[in-house]
Short mmCIF file of C-alpha atoms in Angstrom, two decimals:
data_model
loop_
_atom_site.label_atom_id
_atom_site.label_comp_id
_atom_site.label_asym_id
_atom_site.label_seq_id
_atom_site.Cartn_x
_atom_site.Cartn_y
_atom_site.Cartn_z
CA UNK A 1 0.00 0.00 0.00
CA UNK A 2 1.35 3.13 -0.98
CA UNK A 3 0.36 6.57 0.63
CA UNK A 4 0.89 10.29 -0.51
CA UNK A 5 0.62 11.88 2.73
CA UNK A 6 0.01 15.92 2.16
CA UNK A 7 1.05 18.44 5.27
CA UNK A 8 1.54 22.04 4.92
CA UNK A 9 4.05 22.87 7.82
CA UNK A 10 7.24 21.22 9.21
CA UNK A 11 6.94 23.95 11.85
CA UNK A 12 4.16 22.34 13.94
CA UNK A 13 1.56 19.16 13.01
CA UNK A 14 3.21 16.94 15.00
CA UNK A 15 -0.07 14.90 15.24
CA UNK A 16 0.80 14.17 10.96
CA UNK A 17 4.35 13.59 12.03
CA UNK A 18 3.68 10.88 14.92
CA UNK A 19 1.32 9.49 12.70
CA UNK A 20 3.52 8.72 9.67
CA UNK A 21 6.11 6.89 12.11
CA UNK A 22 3.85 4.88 13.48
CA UNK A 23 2.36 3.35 9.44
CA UNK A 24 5.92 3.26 8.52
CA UNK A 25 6.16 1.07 11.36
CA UNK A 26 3.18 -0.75 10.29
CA UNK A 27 4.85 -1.61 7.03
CA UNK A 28 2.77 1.21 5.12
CA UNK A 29 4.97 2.78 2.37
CA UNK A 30 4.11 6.87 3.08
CA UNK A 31 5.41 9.52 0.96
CA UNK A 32 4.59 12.91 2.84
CA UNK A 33 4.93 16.20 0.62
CA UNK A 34 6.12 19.07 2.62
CA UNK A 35 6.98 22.88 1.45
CA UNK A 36 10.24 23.39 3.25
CA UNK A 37 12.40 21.07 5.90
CA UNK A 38 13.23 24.78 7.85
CA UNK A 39 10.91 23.61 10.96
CA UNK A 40 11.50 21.95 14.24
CA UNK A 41 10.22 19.06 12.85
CA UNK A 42 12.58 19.02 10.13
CA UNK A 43 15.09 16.51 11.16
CA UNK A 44 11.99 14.02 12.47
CA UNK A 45 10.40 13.98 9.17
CA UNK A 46 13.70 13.09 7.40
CA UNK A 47 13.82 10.15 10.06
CA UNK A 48 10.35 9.52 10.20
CA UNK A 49 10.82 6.69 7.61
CA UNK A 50 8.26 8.29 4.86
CA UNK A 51 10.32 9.33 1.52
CA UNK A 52 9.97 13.20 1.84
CA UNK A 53 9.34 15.28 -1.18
CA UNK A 54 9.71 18.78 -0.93
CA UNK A 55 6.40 20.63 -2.30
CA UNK A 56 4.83 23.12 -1.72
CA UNK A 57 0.94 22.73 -2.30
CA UNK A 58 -1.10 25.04 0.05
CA UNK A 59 -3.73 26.83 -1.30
CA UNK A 60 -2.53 30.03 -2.12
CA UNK A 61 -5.10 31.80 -0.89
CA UNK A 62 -3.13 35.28 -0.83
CA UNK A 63 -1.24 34.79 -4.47
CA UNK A 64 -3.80 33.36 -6.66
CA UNK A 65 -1.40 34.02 -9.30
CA UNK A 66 0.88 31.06 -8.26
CA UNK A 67 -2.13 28.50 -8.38
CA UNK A 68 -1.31 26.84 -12.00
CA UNK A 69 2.28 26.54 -11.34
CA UNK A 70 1.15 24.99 -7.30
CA UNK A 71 -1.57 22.67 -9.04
CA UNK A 72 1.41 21.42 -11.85
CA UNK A 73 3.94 20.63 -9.34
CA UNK A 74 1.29 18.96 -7.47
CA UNK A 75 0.11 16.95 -10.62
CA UNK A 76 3.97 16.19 -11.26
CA UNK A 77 4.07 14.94 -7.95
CA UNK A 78 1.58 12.57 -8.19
CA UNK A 79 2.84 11.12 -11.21
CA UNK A 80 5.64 9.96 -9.75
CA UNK A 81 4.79 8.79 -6.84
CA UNK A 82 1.97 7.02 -8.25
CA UNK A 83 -0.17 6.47 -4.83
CA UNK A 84 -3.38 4.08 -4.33
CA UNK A 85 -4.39 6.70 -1.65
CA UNK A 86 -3.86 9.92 -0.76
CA UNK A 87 -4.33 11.17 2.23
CA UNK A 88 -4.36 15.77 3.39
CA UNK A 89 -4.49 16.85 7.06
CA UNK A 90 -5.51 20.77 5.72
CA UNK A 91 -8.28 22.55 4.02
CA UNK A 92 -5.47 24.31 1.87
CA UNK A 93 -3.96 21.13 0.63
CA UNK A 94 -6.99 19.41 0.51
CA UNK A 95 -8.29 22.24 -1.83
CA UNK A 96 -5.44 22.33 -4.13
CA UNK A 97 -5.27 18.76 -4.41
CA UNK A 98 -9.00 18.18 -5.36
CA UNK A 99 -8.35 21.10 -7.98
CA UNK A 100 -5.67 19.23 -9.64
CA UNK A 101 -7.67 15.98 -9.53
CA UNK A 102 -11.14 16.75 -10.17
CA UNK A 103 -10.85 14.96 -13.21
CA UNK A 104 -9.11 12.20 -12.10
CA UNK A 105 -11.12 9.04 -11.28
CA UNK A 106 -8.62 6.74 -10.55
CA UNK A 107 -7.08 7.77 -7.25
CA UNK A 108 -9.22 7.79 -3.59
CA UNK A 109 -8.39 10.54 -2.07
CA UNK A 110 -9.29 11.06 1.96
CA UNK A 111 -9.56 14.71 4.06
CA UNK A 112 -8.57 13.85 7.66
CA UNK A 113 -9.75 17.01 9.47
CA UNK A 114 -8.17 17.96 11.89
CA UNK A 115 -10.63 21.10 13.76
CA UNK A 116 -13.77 22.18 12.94
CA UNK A 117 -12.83 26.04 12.03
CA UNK A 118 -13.69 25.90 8.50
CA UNK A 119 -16.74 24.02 8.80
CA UNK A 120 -18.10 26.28 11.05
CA UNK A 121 -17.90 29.42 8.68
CA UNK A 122 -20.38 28.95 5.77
CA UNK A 123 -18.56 30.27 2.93
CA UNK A 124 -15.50 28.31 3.41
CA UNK A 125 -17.29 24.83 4.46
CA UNK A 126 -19.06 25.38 1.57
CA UNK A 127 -15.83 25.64 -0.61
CA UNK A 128 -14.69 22.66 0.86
CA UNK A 129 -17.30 20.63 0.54
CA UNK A 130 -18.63 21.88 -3.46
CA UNK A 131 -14.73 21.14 -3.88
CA UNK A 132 -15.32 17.04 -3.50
CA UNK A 133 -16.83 14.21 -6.08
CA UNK A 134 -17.20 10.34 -5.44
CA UNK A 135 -12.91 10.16 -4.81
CA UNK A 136 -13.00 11.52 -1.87
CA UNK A 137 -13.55 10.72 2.12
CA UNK A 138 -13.31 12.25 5.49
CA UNK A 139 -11.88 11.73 8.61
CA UNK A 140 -13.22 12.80 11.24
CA UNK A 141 -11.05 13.65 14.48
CA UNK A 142 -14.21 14.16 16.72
CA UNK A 143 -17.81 12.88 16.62
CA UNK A 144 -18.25 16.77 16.78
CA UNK A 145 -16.88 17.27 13.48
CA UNK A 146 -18.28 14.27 11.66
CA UNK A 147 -21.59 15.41 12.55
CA UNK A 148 -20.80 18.66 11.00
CA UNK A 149 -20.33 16.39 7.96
CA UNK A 150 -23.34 14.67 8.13
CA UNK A 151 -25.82 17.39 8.37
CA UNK A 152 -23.90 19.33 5.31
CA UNK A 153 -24.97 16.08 3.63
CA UNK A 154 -22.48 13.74 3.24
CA UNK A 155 -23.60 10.11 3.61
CA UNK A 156 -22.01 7.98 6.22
CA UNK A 157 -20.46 5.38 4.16
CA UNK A 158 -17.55 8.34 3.02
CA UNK A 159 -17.36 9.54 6.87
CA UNK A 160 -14.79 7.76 9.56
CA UNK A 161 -13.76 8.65 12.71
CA UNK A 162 -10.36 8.75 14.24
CA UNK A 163 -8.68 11.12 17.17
CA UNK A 164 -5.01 12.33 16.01
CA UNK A 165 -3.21 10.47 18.39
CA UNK A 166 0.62 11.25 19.87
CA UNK A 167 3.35 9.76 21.89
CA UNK A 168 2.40 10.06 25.03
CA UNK A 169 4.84 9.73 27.82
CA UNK A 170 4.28 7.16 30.33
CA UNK A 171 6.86 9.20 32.65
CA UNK A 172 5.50 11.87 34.37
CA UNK A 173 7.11 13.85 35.55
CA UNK A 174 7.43 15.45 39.43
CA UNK A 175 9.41 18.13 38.93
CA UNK A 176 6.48 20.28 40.64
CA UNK A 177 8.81 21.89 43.42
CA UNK A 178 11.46 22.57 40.95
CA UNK A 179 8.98 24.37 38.70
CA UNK A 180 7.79 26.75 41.59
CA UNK A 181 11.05 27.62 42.73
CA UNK A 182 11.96 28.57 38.98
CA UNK A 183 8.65 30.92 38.70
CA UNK A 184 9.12 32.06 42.22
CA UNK A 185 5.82 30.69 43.12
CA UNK A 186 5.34 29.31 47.23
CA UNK A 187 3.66 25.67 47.70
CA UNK A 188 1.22 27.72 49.52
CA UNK A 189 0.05 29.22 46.32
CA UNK A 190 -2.79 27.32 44.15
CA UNK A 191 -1.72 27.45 40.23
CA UNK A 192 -3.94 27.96 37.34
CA UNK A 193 -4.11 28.38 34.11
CA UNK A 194 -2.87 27.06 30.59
CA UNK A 195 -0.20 26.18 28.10
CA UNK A 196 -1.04 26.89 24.54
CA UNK A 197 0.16 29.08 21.36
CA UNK A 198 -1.79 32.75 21.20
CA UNK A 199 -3.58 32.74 18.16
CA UNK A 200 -4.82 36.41 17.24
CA UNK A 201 -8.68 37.09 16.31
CA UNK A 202 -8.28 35.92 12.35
CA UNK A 203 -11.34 39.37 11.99
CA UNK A 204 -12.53 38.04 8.33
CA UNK A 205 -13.85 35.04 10.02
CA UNK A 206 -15.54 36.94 12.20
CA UNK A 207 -13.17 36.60 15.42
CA UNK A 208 -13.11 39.42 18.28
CA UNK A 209 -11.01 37.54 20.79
CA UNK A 210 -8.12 34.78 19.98
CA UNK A 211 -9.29 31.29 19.31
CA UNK A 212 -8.04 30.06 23.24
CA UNK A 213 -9.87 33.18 24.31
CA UNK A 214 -6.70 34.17 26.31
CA UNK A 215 -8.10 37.72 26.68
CA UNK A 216 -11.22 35.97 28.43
CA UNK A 217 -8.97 34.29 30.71
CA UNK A 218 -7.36 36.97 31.88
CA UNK A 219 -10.93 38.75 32.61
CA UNK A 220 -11.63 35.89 34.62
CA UNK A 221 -8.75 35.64 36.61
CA UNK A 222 -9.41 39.31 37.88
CA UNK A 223 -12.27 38.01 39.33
CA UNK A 224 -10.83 34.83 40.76
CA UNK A 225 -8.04 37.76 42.47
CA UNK A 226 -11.78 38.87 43.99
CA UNK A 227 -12.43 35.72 45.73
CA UNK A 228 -9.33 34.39 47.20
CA UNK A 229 -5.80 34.99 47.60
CA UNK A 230 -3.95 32.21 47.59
CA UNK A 231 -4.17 31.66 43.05
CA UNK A 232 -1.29 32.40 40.88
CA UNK A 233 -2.46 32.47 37.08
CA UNK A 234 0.31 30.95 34.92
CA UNK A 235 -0.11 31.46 30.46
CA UNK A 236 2.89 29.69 29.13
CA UNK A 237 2.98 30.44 25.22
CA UNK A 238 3.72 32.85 22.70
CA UNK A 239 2.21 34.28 19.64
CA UNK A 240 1.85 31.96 16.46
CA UNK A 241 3.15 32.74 13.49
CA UNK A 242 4.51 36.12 12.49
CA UNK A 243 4.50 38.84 15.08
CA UNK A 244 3.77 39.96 18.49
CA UNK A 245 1.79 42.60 18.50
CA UNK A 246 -1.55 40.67 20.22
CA UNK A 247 1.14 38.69 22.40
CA UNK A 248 2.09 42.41 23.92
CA UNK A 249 -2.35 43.05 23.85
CA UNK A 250 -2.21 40.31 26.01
CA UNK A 251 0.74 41.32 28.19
CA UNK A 252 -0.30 44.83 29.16
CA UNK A 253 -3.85 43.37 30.13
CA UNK A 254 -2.29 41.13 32.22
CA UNK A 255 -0.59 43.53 34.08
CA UNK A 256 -3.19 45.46 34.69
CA UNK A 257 -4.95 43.27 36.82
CA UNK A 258 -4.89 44.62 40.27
CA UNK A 259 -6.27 41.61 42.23
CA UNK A 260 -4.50 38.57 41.18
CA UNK A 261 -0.17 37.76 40.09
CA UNK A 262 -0.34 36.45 36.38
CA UNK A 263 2.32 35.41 34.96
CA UNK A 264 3.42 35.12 31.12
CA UNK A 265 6.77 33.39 31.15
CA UNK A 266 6.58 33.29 27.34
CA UNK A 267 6.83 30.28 24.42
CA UNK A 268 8.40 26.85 25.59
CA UNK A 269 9.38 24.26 23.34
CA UNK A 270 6.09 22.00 22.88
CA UNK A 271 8.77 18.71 23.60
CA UNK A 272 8.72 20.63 27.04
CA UNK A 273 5.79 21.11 27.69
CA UNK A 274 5.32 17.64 29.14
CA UNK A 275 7.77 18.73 31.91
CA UNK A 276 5.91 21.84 33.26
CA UNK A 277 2.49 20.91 33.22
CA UNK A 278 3.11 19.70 37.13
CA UNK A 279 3.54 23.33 37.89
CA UNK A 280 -0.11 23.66 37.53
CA UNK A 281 -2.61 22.73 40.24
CA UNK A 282 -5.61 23.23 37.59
CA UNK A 283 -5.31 23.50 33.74
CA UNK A 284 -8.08 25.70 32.18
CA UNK A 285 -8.90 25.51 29.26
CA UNK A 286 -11.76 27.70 27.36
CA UNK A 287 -11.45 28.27 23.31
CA UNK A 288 -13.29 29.67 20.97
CA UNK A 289 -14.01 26.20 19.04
CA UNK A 290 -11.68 23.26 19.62
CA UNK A 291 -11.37 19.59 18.41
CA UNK A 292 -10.32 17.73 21.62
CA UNK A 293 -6.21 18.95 21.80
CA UNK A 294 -6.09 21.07 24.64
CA UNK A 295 -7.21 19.30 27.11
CA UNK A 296 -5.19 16.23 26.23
CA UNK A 297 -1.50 17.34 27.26
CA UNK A 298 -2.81 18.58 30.57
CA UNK A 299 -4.59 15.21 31.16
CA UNK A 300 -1.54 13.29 30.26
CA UNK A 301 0.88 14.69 32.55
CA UNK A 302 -2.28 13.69 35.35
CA UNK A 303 -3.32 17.81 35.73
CA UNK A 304 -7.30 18.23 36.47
CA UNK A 305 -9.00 20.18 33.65
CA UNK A 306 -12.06 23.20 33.81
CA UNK A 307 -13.14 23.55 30.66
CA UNK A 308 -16.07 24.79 28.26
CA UNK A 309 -18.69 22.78 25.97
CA UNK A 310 -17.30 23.56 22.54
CA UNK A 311 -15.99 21.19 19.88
CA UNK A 312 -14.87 17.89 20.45
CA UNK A 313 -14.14 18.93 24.14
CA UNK A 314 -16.95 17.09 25.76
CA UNK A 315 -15.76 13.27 23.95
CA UNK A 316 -12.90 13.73 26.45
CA UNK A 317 -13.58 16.00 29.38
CA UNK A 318 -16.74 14.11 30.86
CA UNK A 319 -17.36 16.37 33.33
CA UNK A 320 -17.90 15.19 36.80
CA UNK A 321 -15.80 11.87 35.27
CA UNK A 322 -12.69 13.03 33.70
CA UNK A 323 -12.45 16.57 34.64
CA UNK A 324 -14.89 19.94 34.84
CA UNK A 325 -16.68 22.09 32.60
CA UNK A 326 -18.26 24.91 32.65
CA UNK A 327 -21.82 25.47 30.57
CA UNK A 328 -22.13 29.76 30.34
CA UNK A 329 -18.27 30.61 30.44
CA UNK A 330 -18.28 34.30 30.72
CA UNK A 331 -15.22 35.56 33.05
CA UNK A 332 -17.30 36.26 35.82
CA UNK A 333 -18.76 32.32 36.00
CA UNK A 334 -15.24 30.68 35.30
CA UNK A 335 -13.57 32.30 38.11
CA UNK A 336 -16.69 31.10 40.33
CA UNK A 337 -15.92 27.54 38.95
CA UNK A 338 -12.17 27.61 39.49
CA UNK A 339 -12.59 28.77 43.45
CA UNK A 340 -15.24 25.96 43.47
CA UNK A 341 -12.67 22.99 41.69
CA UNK A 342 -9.93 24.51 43.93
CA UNK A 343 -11.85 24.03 47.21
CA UNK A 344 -12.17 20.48 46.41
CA UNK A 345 -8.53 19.80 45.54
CA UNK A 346 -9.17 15.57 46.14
CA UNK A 347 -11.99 15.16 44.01
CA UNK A 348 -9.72 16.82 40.91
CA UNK A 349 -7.33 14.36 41.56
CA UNK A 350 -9.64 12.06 41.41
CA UNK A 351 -10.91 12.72 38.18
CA UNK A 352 -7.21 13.64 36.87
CA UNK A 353 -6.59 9.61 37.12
CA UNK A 354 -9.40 8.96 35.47
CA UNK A 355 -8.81 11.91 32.49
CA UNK A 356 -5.33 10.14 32.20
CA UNK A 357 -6.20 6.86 31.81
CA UNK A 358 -8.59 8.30 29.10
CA UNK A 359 -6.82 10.14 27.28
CA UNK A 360 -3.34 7.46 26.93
CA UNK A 361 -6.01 5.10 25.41
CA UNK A 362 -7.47 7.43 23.22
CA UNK A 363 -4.80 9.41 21.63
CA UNK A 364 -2.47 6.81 21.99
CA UNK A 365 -0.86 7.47 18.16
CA UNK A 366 0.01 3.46 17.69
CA UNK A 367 -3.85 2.58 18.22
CA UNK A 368 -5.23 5.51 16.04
CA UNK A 369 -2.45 4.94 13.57
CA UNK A 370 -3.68 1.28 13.15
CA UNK A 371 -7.30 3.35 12.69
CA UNK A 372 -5.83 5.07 9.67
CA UNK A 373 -4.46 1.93 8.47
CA UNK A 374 -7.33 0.05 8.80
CA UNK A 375 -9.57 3.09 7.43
CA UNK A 376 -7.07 2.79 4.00
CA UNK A 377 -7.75 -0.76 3.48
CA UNK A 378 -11.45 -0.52 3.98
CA UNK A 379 -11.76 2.86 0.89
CA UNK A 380 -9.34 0.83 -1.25
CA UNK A 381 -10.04 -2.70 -0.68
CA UNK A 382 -14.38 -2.33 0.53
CA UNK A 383 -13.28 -4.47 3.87
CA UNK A 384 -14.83 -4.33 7.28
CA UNK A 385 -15.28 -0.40 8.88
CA UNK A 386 -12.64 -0.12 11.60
CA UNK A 387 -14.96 -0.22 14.74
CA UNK A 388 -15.10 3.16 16.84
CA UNK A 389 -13.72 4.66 20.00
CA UNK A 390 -15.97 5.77 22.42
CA UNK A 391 -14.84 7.65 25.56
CA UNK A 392 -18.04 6.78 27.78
CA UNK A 393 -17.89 3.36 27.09
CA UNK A 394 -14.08 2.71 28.00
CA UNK A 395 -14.55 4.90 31.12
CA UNK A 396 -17.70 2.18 32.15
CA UNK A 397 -15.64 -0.39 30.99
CA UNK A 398 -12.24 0.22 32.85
CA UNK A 399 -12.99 2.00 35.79
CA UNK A 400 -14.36 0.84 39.21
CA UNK A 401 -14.45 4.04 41.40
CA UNK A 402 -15.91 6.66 39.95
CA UNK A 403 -15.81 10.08 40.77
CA UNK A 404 -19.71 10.17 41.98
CA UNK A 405 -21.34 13.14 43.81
CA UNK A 406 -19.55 15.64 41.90
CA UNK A 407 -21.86 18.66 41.18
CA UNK A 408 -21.09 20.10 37.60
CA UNK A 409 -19.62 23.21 38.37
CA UNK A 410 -22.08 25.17 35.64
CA UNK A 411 -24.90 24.49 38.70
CA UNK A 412 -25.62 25.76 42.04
#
């Protein structure tokens, strides 16, 4: 079985990268197209054991005038790799390469999506979708997103589902003390708040606030500063892409909040992140629209999780179960439902365990990698549907002690 894998970054995507290792493991022969190796992940994709071709075949949305010469080298491509499948993780690559096919018939061709952002705008789900004929498939990374797909319309014999998975370390790690003397914070001191890349408000979809709604955060934590004293809020992260002009928005909010220490140490390596999530005494944890990722590193590394209803959030944070959300998540109710979780620090342990447990089954990268697999054989060859993962089901399934007479923290 040969693969054409399509990614448009080597900066980030890790979720494509861990993926590829794991079918080249699996004895699947991947070729992955990529427009530069200038990334972090450049070195791991030359070791990843997929044949990298260097390509570049986003959409470009900004210089339409390069789209015949983007289309031909993707056509070019194509002809000599000669796939049976090939498989985009990006509306821009997906885009270009259904333009460059549409009249092909003799190559299945599958969308894994990875967020729901496009889908949720109706010009550019429409795009997407009027882009596709009888070639082509989804994969869906949330039952969230899939049913996006099905009421646009697309029968459910061209929809799977499949979480991006990752390599998730079985080693946590306790360097908790270590990580408060570094940010100068006491044991004494209850820690909240997140680790994520600030994405500024993209305004021609509509956006006032960043997608992880760090402005929000911030808002909320002034209000926390209102109801007790002993909360540090932590934002680890910087601004992604080009720029910092809403990282310093961010910033000079931060410091003006008069009843609460926040602190903004800046970006850290994301291979690092694994190592300072014990600093944190509650992740939260409240986007815009989501898949599932945020709450999955914070889960991993056994942190408790607030967060909000949106996306594929809800598949893993079962609230009550495997961590806390929050229904109406103004600033003014979050910071009610953080002094809440934080009264009850043994109960979020509780459901840490569980949200761990969860979360190293489900986005364990060699299981949803032998998804994808499976998923390939099934479009080219017409075998058996690879059977679903359901979060509810392993949590019955696996777990004895529950965490029972937890009050959702959205009611009184």
């Amino acid at each position: 079985m040969r693969v054409l894998q399509l990614v448009k970054t080597s900066h980030g995507a890790r979720w494509a990268l861990e993926q590829v290792q794991e079918l080249c493991k699996m004895g699947v022969e991947v070729h992955v197209a990529l427009p530069n190796l200038a990334g972090g992940f450049a070195n791991a994709w030359t070791e990843s054991g997929a044949k990298v071709h260097i390509v570049d075949i986003g959409f470009p949305a900004r210089e339409l005038w390069r789209l015949p010469s983007v289309i031909s080298s993707f056509k070019n491509l194509v002809e000599r790799v000669q796939p049976d499948l090939i498989h985009s993780h990006f509306v821009s690559t997906t885009l270009t390469m259904r333009m460059a096919l549409q009249n092909d018939q003799s190559i299945k061709r599958v969308f894994q999506v990875p967020g729901p952002l496009h889908l949720e705008n109706a010009i550019f789900r429409n795009w997407e979708l009027t882009s596709s004929n009888s070639q082509d498939y989804w994969i869906a990374s949330s039952n969230f997103i899939e049913k996006l797909y099905r009421d646009a319309g697309i029968s459910q014999d061209r929809l799977f589902l499949s979480y991006y998975g990752n390599h998730l370390s079985d080693e946590i790690s306790s360097a908790r003390t270590e990580m408060r003397k570094l940010f100068g914070i006491s044991e004494e001191q209850r820690v909240v708040g997140s680790i994520s890349y600030m994405y500024p408000p993209k305004y021609f979809l509509g956006q006032v606030r960043g997608l992880k709604r760090h402005e929000v955060l911030i808002k909320a934590f002034s209000h926390l500063g209102e109801l007790r004293s002993d909360v540090t809020g932590v934002l680890i992260g910087g601004q992604w892409g080009g720029g910092k002009s809403y990282e310093r928005r961010l910033r000079r909010r931060a410091k003006s909040v008069a009843t609460m220490r926040i602190e903004m140490p800046g970006a850290i390596p994301p291979q690092n992140s694994q190592n300072v999530w014990p600093l944190f005494d509650l992740a939260v944890h409240i986007p815009s629209t989501e898949n599932c990722g945020g709450v999955v590193e914070p889960l991993a590394a056994g942190v408790p999780v607030l967060t909000n209803r949106v996306g594929g959030i809800p598949e893993v944070v079962i609230d009550g179960v495997s961590g806390l959300s929050v229904e109406e998540d103004s600033p003014k109710n979050i910071a009610i439902a953080i002094n809440r979780a934080l009264n009850d620090l043994p109960k979020l342990g509780l459901m840490a365990k569980e949200g761990q447990s969860l979360v190293k089954t489900m986005f364990d990268v060699r299981r949803t990698a032998a998804e994808i697999r499976a998923i390939y054989e099934h479009i080219l060859n017409e075998g058996q549907k690879p059977k679903r993962f359901n979060s509810r089901d392993f949590l019955e399934t696996n777990f004895q002690e529950k965490a029972t007479n937890v009050v959702p923290l959205n009611k009184s």
